[in-house]
mmCIF file of C-alpha atoms in Angstrom:
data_model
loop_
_atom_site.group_PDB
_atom_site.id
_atom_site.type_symbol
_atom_site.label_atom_id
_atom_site.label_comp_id
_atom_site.label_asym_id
_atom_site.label_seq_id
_atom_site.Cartn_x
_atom_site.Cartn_y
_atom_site.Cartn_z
ATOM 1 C CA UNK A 11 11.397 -8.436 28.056
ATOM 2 C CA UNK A 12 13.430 -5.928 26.104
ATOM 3 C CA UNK A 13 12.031 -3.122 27.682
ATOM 4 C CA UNK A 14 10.535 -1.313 25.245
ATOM 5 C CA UNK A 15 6.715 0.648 25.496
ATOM 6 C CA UNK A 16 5.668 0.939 21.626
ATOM 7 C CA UNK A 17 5.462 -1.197 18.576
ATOM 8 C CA UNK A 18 5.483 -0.291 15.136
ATOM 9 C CA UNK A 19 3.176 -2.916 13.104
ATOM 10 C CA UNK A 20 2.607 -2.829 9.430
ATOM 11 C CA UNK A 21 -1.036 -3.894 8.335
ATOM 12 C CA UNK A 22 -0.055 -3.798 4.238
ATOM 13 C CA UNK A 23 3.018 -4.989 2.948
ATOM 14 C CA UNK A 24 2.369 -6.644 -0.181
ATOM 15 C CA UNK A 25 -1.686 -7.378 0.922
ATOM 16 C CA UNK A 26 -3.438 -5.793 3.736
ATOM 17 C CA UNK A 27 -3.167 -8.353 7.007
ATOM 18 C CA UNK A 28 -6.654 -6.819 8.009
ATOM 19 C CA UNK A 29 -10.168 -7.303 5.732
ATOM 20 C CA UNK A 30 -9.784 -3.990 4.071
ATOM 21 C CA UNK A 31 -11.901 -2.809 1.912
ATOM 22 C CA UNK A 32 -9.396 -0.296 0.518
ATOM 23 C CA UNK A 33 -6.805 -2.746 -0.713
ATOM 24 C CA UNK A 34 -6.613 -6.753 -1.646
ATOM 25 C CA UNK A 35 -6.450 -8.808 1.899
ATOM 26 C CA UNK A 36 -4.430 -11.211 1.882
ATOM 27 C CA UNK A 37 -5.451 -14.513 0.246
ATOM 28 C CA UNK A 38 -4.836 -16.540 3.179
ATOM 29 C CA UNK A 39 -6.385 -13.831 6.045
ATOM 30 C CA UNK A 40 -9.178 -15.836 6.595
ATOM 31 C CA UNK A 41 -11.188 -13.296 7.475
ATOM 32 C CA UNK A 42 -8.554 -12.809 10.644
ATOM 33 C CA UNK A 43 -7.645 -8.893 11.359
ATOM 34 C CA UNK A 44 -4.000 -8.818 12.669
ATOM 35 C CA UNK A 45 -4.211 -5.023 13.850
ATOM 36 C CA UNK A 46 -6.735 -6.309 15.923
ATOM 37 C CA UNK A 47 -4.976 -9.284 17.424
ATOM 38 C CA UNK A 48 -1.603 -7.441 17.763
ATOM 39 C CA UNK A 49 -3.919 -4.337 19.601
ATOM 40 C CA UNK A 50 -5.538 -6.287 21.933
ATOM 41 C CA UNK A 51 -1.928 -8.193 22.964
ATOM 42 C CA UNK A 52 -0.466 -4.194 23.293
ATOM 43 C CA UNK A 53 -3.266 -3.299 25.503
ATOM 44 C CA UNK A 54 -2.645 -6.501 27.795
ATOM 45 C CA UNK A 55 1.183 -5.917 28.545
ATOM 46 C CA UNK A 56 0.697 -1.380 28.213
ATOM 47 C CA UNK A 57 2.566 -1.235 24.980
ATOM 48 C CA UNK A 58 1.648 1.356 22.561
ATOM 49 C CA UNK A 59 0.403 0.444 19.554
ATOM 50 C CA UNK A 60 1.119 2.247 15.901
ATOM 51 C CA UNK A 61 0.293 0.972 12.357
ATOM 52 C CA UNK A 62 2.814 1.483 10.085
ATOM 53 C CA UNK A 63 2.043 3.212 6.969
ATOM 54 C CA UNK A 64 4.073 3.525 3.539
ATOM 55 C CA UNK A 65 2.983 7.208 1.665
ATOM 56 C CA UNK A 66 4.301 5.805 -1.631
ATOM 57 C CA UNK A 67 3.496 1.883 -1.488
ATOM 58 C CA UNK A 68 4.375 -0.543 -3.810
ATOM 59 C CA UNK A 69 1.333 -3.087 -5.182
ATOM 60 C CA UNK A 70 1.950 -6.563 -5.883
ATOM 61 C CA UNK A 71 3.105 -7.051 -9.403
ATOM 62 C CA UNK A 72 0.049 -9.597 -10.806
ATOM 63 C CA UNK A 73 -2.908 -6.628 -10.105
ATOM 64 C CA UNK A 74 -1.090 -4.354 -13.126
ATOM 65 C CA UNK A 75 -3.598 -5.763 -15.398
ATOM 66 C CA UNK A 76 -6.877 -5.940 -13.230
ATOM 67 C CA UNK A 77 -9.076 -2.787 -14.187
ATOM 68 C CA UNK A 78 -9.835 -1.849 -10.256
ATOM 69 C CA UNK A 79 -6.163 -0.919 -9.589
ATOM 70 C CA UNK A 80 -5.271 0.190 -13.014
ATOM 71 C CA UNK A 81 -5.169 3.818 -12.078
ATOM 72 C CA UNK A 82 -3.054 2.898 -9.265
ATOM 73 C CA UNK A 83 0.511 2.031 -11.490
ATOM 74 C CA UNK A 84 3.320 4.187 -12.078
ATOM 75 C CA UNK A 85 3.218 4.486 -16.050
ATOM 76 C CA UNK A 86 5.802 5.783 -18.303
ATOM 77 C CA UNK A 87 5.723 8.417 -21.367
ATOM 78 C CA UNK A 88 4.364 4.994 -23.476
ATOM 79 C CA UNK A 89 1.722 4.268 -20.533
ATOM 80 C CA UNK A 90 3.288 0.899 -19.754
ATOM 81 C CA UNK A 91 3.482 0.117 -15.913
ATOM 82 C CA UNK A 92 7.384 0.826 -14.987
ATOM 83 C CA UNK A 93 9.255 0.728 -11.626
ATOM 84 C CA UNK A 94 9.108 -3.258 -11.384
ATOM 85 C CA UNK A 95 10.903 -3.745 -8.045
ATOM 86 C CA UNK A 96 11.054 -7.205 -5.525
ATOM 87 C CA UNK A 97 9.900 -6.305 -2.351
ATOM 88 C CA UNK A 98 11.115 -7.825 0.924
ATOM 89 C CA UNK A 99 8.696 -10.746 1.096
ATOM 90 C CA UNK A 100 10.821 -11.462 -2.398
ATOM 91 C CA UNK A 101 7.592 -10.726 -4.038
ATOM 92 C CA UNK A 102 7.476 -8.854 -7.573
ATOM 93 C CA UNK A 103 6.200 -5.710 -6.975
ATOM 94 C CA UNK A 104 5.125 -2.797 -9.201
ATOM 95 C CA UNK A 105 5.394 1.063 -7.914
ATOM 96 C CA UNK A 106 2.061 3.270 -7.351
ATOM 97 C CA UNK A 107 1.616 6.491 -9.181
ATOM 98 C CA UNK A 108 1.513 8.938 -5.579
ATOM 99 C CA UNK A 109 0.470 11.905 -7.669
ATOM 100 C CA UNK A 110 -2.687 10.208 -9.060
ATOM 101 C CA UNK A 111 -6.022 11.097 -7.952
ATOM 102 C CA UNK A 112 -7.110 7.469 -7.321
ATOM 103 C CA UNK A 113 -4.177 6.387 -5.087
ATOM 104 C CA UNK A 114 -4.696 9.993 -3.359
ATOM 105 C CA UNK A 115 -7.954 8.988 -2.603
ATOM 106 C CA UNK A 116 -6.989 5.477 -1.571
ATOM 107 C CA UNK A 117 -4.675 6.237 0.851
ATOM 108 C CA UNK A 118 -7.307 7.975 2.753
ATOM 109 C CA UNK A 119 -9.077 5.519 2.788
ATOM 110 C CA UNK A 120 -6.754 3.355 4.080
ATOM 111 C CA UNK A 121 -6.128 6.023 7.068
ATOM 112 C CA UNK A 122 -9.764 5.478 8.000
ATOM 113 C CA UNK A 123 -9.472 1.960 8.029
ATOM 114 C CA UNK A 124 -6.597 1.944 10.111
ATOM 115 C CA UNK A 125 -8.100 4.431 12.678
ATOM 116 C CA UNK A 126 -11.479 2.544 12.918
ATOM 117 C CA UNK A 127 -9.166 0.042 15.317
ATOM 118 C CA UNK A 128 -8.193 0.294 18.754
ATOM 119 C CA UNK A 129 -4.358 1.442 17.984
ATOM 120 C CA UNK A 130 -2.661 4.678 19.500
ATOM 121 C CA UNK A 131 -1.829 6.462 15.938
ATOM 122 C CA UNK A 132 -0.308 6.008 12.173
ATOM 123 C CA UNK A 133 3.164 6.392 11.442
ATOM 124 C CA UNK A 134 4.365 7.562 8.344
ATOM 125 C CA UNK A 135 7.209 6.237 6.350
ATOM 126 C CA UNK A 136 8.441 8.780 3.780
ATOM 127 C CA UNK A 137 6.292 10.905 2.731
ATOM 128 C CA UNK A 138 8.691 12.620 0.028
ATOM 129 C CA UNK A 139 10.226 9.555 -1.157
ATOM 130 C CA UNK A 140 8.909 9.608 -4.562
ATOM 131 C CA UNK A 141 9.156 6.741 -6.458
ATOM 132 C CA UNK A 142 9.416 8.320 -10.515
ATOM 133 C CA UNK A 143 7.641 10.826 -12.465
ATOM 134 C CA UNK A 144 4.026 9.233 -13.972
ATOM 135 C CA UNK A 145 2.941 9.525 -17.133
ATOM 136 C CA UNK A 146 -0.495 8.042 -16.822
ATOM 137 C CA UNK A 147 -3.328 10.436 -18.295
ATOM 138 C CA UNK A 148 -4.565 11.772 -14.794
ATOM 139 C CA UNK A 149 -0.728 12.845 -13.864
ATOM 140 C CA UNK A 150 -1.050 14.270 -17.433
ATOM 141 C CA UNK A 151 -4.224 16.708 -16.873
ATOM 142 C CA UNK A 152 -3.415 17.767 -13.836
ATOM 143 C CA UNK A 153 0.418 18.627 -14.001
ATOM 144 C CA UNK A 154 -0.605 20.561 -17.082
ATOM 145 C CA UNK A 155 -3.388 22.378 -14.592
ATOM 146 C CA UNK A 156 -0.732 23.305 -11.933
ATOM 147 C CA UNK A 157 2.349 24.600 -14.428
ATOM 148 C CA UNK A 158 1.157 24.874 -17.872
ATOM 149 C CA UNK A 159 3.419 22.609 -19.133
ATOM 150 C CA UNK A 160 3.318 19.347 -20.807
ATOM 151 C CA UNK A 161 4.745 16.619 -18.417
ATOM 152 C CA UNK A 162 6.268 14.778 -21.744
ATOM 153 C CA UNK A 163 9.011 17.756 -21.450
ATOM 154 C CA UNK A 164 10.003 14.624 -18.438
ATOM 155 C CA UNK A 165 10.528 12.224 -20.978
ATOM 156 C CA UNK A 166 14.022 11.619 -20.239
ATOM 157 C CA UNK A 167 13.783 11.783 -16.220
ATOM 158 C CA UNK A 168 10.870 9.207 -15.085
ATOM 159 C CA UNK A 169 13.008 8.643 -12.196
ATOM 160 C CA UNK A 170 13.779 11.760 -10.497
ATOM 161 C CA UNK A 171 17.027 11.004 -8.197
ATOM 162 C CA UNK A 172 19.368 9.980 -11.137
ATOM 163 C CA UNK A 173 21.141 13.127 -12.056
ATOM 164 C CA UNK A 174 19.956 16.734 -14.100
ATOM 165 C CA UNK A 175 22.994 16.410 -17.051
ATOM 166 C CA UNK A 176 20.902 17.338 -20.313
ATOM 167 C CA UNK A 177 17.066 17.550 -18.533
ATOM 168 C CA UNK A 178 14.912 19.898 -18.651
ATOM 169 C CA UNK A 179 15.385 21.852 -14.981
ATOM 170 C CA UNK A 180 12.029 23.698 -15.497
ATOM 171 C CA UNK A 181 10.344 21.513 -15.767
ATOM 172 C CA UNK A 182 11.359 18.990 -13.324
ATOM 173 C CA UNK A 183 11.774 22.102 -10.835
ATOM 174 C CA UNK A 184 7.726 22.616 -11.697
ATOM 175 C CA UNK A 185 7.097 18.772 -11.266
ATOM 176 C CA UNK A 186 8.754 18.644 -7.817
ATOM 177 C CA UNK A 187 6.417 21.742 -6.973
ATOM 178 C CA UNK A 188 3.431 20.195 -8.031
ATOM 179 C CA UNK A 189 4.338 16.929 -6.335
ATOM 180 C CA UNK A 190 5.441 18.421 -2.949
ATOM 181 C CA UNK A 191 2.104 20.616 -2.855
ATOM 182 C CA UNK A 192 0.023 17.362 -3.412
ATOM 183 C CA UNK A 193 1.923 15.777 -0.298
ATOM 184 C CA UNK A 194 1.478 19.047 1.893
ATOM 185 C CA UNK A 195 -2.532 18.118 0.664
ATOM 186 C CA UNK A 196 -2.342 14.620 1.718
ATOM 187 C CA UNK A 197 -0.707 15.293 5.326
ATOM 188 C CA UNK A 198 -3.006 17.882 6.233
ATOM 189 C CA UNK A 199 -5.996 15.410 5.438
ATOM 190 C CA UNK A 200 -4.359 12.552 6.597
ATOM 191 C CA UNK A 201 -3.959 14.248 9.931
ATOM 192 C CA UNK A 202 -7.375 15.785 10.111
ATOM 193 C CA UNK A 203 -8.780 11.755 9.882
ATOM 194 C CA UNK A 204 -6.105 10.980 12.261
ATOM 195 C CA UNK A 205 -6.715 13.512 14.868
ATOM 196 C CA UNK A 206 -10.327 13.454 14.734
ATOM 197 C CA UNK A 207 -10.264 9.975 15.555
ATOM 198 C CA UNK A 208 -8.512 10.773 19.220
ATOM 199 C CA UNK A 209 -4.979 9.223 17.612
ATOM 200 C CA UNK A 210 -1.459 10.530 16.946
ATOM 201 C CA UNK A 211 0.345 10.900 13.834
ATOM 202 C CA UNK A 212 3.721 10.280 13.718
#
């Protein structure tokens, strides 16, 4: 009735609305996929169909302390979980380390998930929004692989938007570098699992 020829769905929010394997379903699913529902009412009235994806996702606040997602949490110099937000479902959330390995890996995986439905594409939702600086002991290795330095020289940052007055520009400079270059990673793969599955990535 309005007019319009694509929708933009979101299959995770705070749970995945599909039975992922790649992150928690929502408890009350019941086994229903709603990518697939919504698809098959876009291909009935011609509207194209794209699943909304967030690069750096938040994860709902009570998995911090199961050992499956534990590599998953934004962690500070202490390697407590920080970044506590409430989402938009009013729903305490925690933020995801984007520069780990695991979440890296999951987000892939999530990709492949989405693509294995009958959708046109994946749309991205910023992809250099970065939600802190992690201090968890994968962020550690590897940021100390890339720049030779020792990420606690970020003490005083964690969250990188609030002002340089007194930080340590180096390092955060190096940080950003690494971070960015582990995005430009993510894209290309993202788009290679996009692409090869005959879909658009937007």
């Amino acid at each position: 009735e309005l007019g319009g020829d694509t929708l933009r769905f979101q299959p995770i929010g705070h749970y995945a609305y599909y039975p992922s394997k790649a992150y928690v379903p929502h408890a009350e699913l019941g086994g229903r996929d709603l990518i697939d529902e919504v698809s098959r009412e876009c291909r009935r009235l011609g509207i194209h169909h794209y699943c909304y994806c967030v690069y750096c996702n938040t994860m709902p606040l009570e998995l911090v302390d199961n050992p499956i997602f534990a590599g998953w949490v934004l962690r500070d110099p202490e390697g407590k979980p920080y970044g506590n937000d409430v989402g938009y479902g009013n729903s305490p959330e925690i933020k995801t380390c984007s520069t780990g390995d695991i979440y890296r890996q999951q987000i892939r995986k999530v990709v492949q998930e989405l693509c294995a439905h009958d959708i046109d594409g994946v749309y991205f939702d910023g992809p250099s929004g970065y939600r802190g600086i992690c201090f968890c002991e994968n962020c550690r290795i590897n940021f100390k692989h890339f720049s030779g330095m020792d990420i606690d020289r970020l003490r005083d940052v964690q969250d990188s938007d609030h002002g340089l007055h007194g930080k340590d520009v180096k390092a955060l400079a190096a940080w950003y570098d690494w971070a960015n270059k582990l995005t430009g990673e993510d894209l290309l793969d993202i788009r290679k699992i996009i692409h090869g599955s005959g879909k658009f990535m937007l």
